[in-house]
mmCIF file of C-alpha atoms in Angstrom:
data_model
loop_
_atom_site.group_PDB
_atom_site.id
_atom_site.type_symbol
_atom_site.label_atom_id
_atom_site.label_comp_id
_atom_site.label_asym_id
_atom_site.label_seq_id
_atom_site.Cartn_x
_atom_site.Cartn_y
_atom_site.Cartn_z
ATOM 1 C CA MET A 1395 -31.173 35.215 -6.197
ATOM 2 C CA GLY A 1396 -31.533 38.114 -3.729
ATOM 3 C CA ALA A 1397 -31.179 38.403 0.000
ATOM 4 C CA GLU A 1398 -34.885 38.927 0.718
ATOM 5 C CA HIS A 1399 -36.011 35.519 1.994
ATOM 6 C CA ARG A 1400 -39.702 34.874 2.728
ATOM 7 C CA SER A 1401 -41.719 31.770 3.428
ATOM 8 C CA LEU A 1402 -44.938 30.589 1.855
ATOM 9 C CA ALA A 1403 -44.352 27.088 3.277
ATOM 10 C CA THR A 1404 -46.852 25.505 5.621
ATOM 11 C CA ASP A 1405 -44.820 22.299 6.175
ATOM 12 C CA PRO A 1406 -41.303 23.291 7.312
ATOM 13 C CA ASP A 1407 -40.153 19.650 7.298
ATOM 14 C CA HIS A 1408 -40.927 19.363 3.569
ATOM 15 C CA ALA A 1409 -40.008 22.794 2.259
ATOM 16 C CA GLY A 1410 -37.412 24.149 -0.114
ATOM 17 C CA THR A 1411 -36.268 27.554 -1.286
ATOM 18 C CA ILE A 1412 -36.975 28.676 -4.843
ATOM 19 C CA GLY A 1413 -36.475 31.785 -6.925
ATOM 20 C CA VAL A 1414 -37.645 32.867 -10.372
ATOM 21 C CA SER A 1415 -35.394 34.905 -12.649
ATOM 22 C CA VAL A 1416 -34.619 35.941 -16.182
ATOM 23 C CA PRO A 1417 -31.270 34.245 -16.875
ATOM 24 C CA ILE A 1418 -28.558 36.380 -18.475
ATOM 25 C CA PRO A 1419 -27.393 34.403 -21.532
ATOM 26 C CA ASP A 1420 -23.751 33.762 -22.327
ATOM 27 C CA PRO A 1421 -21.396 35.274 -23.146
ATOM 28 C CA PHE A 1422 -22.864 38.106 -21.014
ATOM 29 C CA GLY A 1423 -23.820 35.933 -18.042
ATOM 30 C CA ALA A 1424 -20.420 34.227 -17.870
ATOM 31 C CA PHE A 1425 -18.607 37.561 -18.212
ATOM 32 C CA LEU A 1426 -20.582 39.222 -15.408
ATOM 33 C CA GLN A 1427 -20.223 36.158 -13.172
ATOM 34 C CA GLY A 1428 -16.470 36.261 -13.769
ATOM 35 C CA ARG A 1429 -16.396 39.945 -12.869
ATOM 36 C CA ARG A 1430 -18.393 39.233 -9.688
ATOM 37 C CA GLU A 1431 -15.836 36.554 -8.789
ATOM 38 C CA SER A 1432 -12.985 39.004 -9.492
ATOM 39 C CA PHE A 1433 -14.430 41.402 -6.900
ATOM 40 C CA GLY A 1434 -14.224 38.608 -4.305
ATOM 41 C CA ASP A 1435 -17.974 38.129 -3.920
ATOM 42 C CA PRO A 1436 -18.320 34.726 -2.198
ATOM 43 C CA LEU A 1437 -21.764 34.197 -3.783
ATOM 44 C CA ALA A 1438 -20.482 34.604 -7.354
ATOM 45 C CA GLY A 1439 -20.058 30.878 -7.987
ATOM 46 C CA LYS A 1440 -23.330 29.977 -6.290
ATOM 47 C CA ILE A 1441 -25.739 32.261 -8.110
ATOM 48 C CA PRO A 1442 -26.138 32.232 -11.913
ATOM 49 C CA THR A 1443 -26.215 35.729 -13.424
ATOM 50 C CA HIS A 1444 -29.852 36.823 -13.531
ATOM 51 C CA ILE A 1445 -32.588 39.428 -13.149
ATOM 52 C CA THR A 1446 -34.762 38.438 -10.184
ATOM 53 C CA LEU A 1447 -38.527 38.107 -10.628
ATOM 54 C CA LEU A 1448 -39.252 36.195 -7.373
ATOM 55 C CA PRO A 1449 -36.673 36.585 -4.586
ATOM 56 C CA PRO A 1450 -35.742 33.551 -2.445
ATOM 57 C CA THR A 1451 -38.975 32.064 -1.153
ATOM 58 C CA ARG A 1452 -39.580 28.974 0.989
ATOM 59 C CA VAL A 1453 -42.359 26.785 -0.417
ATOM 60 C CA ASP A 1454 -43.761 23.355 0.314
ATOM 61 C CA VAL A 1455 -42.139 20.803 -1.990
ATOM 62 C CA ALA A 1456 -45.639 19.396 -2.600
ATOM 63 C CA ALA A 1457 -46.625 22.800 -4.056
ATOM 64 C CA LEU A 1458 -44.003 22.657 -6.851
ATOM 65 C CA PRO A 1459 -46.382 21.137 -9.456
ATOM 66 C CA ALA A 1460 -48.937 23.911 -8.838
ATOM 67 C CA ILE A 1461 -46.154 26.513 -8.950
ATOM 68 C CA GLU A 1462 -44.894 25.108 -12.265
ATOM 69 C CA THR A 1463 -48.444 25.176 -13.663
ATOM 70 C CA HIS A 1464 -48.760 28.800 -12.550
ATOM 71 C CA LEU A 1465 -45.413 29.744 -14.141
ATOM 72 C CA THR A 1466 -46.360 27.971 -17.384
ATOM 73 C CA SER A 1467 -49.514 30.068 -17.491
ATOM 74 C CA VAL A 1468 -47.600 33.288 -16.782
ATOM 75 C CA ALA A 1469 -45.038 32.549 -19.524
ATOM 76 C CA GLY A 1470 -47.915 31.995 -21.951
ATOM 77 C CA GLU A 1471 -49.043 35.587 -21.475
ATOM 78 C CA PHE A 1472 -45.822 37.242 -22.641
ATOM 79 C CA THR A 1473 -43.770 37.599 -25.791
ATOM 80 C CA PRO A 1474 -39.968 37.918 -25.860
ATOM 81 C CA PHE A 1475 -38.632 41.417 -25.241
ATOM 82 C CA TRP A 1476 -35.264 43.137 -25.469
ATOM 83 C CA ILE A 1477 -33.064 43.797 -22.493
ATOM 84 C CA ARG A 1478 -30.325 46.361 -22.850
ATOM 85 C CA LEU A 1479 -27.819 46.508 -20.003
ATOM 86 C CA ARG A 1480 -26.003 49.806 -19.622
ATOM 87 C CA GLY A 1481 -23.578 50.847 -16.892
ATOM 88 C CA THR A 1482 -23.866 50.456 -13.144
ATOM 89 C CA GLY A 1483 -26.045 51.505 -10.254
ATOM 90 C CA THR A 1484 -26.138 50.894 -6.522
ATOM 91 C CA PHE A 1485 -28.632 50.508 -3.704
ATOM 92 C CA ARG A 1486 -26.205 52.028 -1.190
ATOM 93 C CA PRO A 1487 -26.681 53.237 1.502
ATOM 94 C CA VAL A 1488 -29.886 51.174 1.902
ATOM 95 C CA SER A 1489 -28.249 47.919 0.774
ATOM 96 C CA PRO A 1490 -24.573 47.173 -0.039
ATOM 97 C CA VAL A 1491 -25.206 46.190 -3.660
ATOM 98 C CA VAL A 1492 -23.681 47.289 -6.961
ATOM 99 C CA PHE A 1493 -25.511 46.223 -10.093
ATOM 100 C CA VAL A 1494 -25.559 46.517 -13.861
ATOM 101 C CA ALA A 1495 -28.573 48.604 -14.819
ATOM 102 C CA LEU A 1496 -31.307 47.967 -17.371
ATOM 103 C CA ALA A 1497 -31.701 50.736 -19.939
ATOM 104 C CA GLU A 1498 -34.420 48.786 -21.760
ATOM 105 C CA GLY A 1499 -36.604 45.912 -20.627
ATOM 106 C CA ILE A 1500 -37.611 47.352 -17.268
ATOM 107 C CA GLY A 1501 -41.305 47.443 -18.208
ATOM 108 C CA GLY A 1502 -41.196 43.880 -19.517
ATOM 109 C CA CYS A 1503 -39.556 42.629 -16.327
ATOM 110 C CA GLU A 1504 -42.036 44.558 -14.180
ATOM 111 C CA ALA A 1505 -45.011 43.106 -16.048
ATOM 112 C CA VAL A 1506 -43.738 39.530 -15.800
ATOM 113 C CA GLN A 1507 -42.740 39.968 -12.152
ATOM 114 C CA SER A 1508 -46.179 41.273 -11.182
ATOM 115 C CA ARG A 1509 -47.811 38.172 -12.696
ATOM 116 C CA VAL A 1510 -45.261 35.755 -11.179
ATOM 117 C CA LEU A 1511 -46.144 37.125 -7.721
ATOM 118 C CA THR A 1512 -49.773 35.989 -7.978
ATOM 119 C CA GLY A 1513 -51.540 32.705 -7.288
ATOM 120 C CA PRO A 1514 -49.382 30.244 -5.341
ATOM 121 C CA LEU A 1515 -46.474 32.738 -5.327
ATOM 122 C CA ALA A 1516 -48.404 35.769 -4.047
ATOM 123 C CA ARG A 1517 -46.246 37.589 -1.504
ATOM 124 C CA GLU A 1518 -45.270 41.053 -0.359
ATOM 125 C CA LEU A 1519 -41.832 42.487 -1.115
ATOM 126 C CA SER A 1520 -39.785 44.435 1.424
ATOM 127 C CA PHE A 1521 -38.646 46.939 -1.237
ATOM 128 C CA PRO A 1522 -40.182 48.215 -4.490
ATOM 129 C CA TYR A 1523 -39.238 46.005 -7.449
ATOM 130 C CA HIS A 1524 -36.232 47.292 -9.406
ATOM 131 C CA PRO A 1525 -34.928 44.921 -12.107
ATOM 132 C CA HIS A 1526 -31.122 44.760 -12.130
ATOM 133 C CA VAL A 1527 -28.135 42.386 -12.395
ATOM 134 C CA THR A 1528 -26.130 42.175 -9.148
ATOM 135 C CA VAL A 1529 -22.345 42.229 -9.619
ATOM 136 C CA ALA A 1530 -21.188 42.872 -6.031
ATOM 137 C CA HIS A 1531 -22.978 42.300 -2.740
ATOM 138 C CA HIS A 1532 -21.974 42.684 0.937
ATOM 139 C CA LEU A 1533 -18.370 43.594 0.160
ATOM 140 C CA PRO A 1534 -16.148 46.341 1.610
ATOM 141 C CA GLU A 1535 -16.982 49.864 0.417
ATOM 142 C CA GLU A 1536 -13.768 50.173 -1.606
ATOM 143 C CA VAL A 1537 -14.590 46.951 -3.488
ATOM 144 C CA LEU A 1538 -18.143 48.138 -4.163
ATOM 145 C CA ASP A 1539 -16.679 51.411 -5.453
ATOM 146 C CA ARG A 1540 -14.305 49.488 -7.740
ATOM 147 C CA ALA A 1541 -17.137 47.322 -9.107
ATOM 148 C CA PHE A 1542 -19.210 50.445 -9.735
ATOM 149 C CA LYS A 1543 -16.352 52.115 -11.652
ATOM 150 C CA ASP A 1544 -15.045 49.026 -13.476
ATOM 151 C CA LEU A 1545 -18.408 48.206 -15.067
ATOM 152 C CA ALA A 1546 -19.637 51.788 -15.570
ATOM 153 C CA GLY A 1547 -19.246 51.449 -19.353
ATOM 154 C CA TYR A 1548 -20.681 47.933 -19.599
ATOM 155 C CA ARG A 1549 -23.144 47.294 -22.440
ATOM 156 C CA ALA A 1550 -25.011 44.172 -23.503
ATOM 157 C CA ASP A 1551 -28.166 43.572 -25.550
ATOM 158 C CA PHE A 1552 -30.149 40.343 -25.643
ATOM 159 C CA GLU A 1553 -33.674 39.076 -26.058
ATOM 160 C CA ALA A 1554 -35.400 37.782 -22.931
ATOM 161 C CA SER A 1555 -37.151 34.695 -24.242
ATOM 162 C CA GLY A 1556 -38.511 33.461 -20.910
ATOM 163 C CA PHE A 1557 -37.613 32.930 -17.275
ATOM 164 C CA SER A 1558 -36.381 30.078 -15.097
ATOM 165 C CA LEU A 1559 -37.384 28.495 -11.811
ATOM 166 C CA TYR A 1560 -34.316 27.967 -9.605
ATOM 167 C CA VAL A 1561 -33.956 25.719 -6.564
ATOM 168 C CA HIS A 1562 -31.537 26.505 -3.760
ATOM 169 C CA GLY A 1563 -29.498 23.402 -2.968
ATOM 170 C CA GLU A 1564 -28.346 22.186 0.431
ATOM 171 C CA ASP A 1565 -24.836 23.165 -0.719
ATOM 172 C CA GLY A 1566 -25.920 26.813 -1.126
ATOM 173 C CA ILE A 1567 -25.891 26.698 -4.943
ATOM 174 C CA TRP A 1568 -28.826 27.991 -6.995
ATOM 175 C CA ARG A 1569 -29.598 25.590 -9.855
ATOM 176 C CA PRO A 1570 -32.043 25.989 -12.729
ATOM 177 C CA HIS A 1571 -34.946 23.587 -12.245
ATOM 178 C CA ARG A 1572 -37.079 24.450 -15.281
ATOM 179 C CA HIS A 1573 -37.184 27.112 -17.994
ATOM 180 C CA PHE A 1574 -40.471 28.712 -19.082
ATOM 181 C CA ALA A 1575 -40.402 30.170 -22.594
ATOM 182 C CA PHE A 1576 -42.601 33.143 -23.421
ATOM 183 C CA ARG A 1577 -45.375 31.923 -25.737
ATOM 184 C CA GLY A 1578 -47.775 34.857 -25.949
ATOM 185 C CA ARG A 1579 -48.861 36.347 -29.249
ATOM 186 C CA PRO A 1580 -47.608 39.813 -30.201
#
């Protein structure tokens, strides 16, 4: 999910790390994950291809039911929207990240993200929210340059039909825990 870890946990002995993201459906998700692997990114096989809504956050395991109730409510407020991925961008020099950019769907992601970060998931972010799909992270400059160039012409269109809650496993792998479909009325 991203590198910005925060804690909302009050019981460190019974806490886990979660994230909330819009999953990138296949074949697009599998393709971009394969490209991330081809650049040598060691996190490629541990992080499903996604657009982050809630970066990695430590929470009390006992709070998961309330968090799921909150996310169900948030999903009920929104209708599906289109995401159009076009080309690449980077956060360098601030952060060594190359990403596939959103040409459409930014406003939808921003609206959902602002609601996800309320209630039991209210937290401050270290950087302004910028929806994107990471394809290379913490790699040598020449590899980041190659990723930026190789995917510069990338295009994909899909409908975002909801978002997923992910749990970070002890083995370092992010796994989907539950999907929340958008159920709002147009």
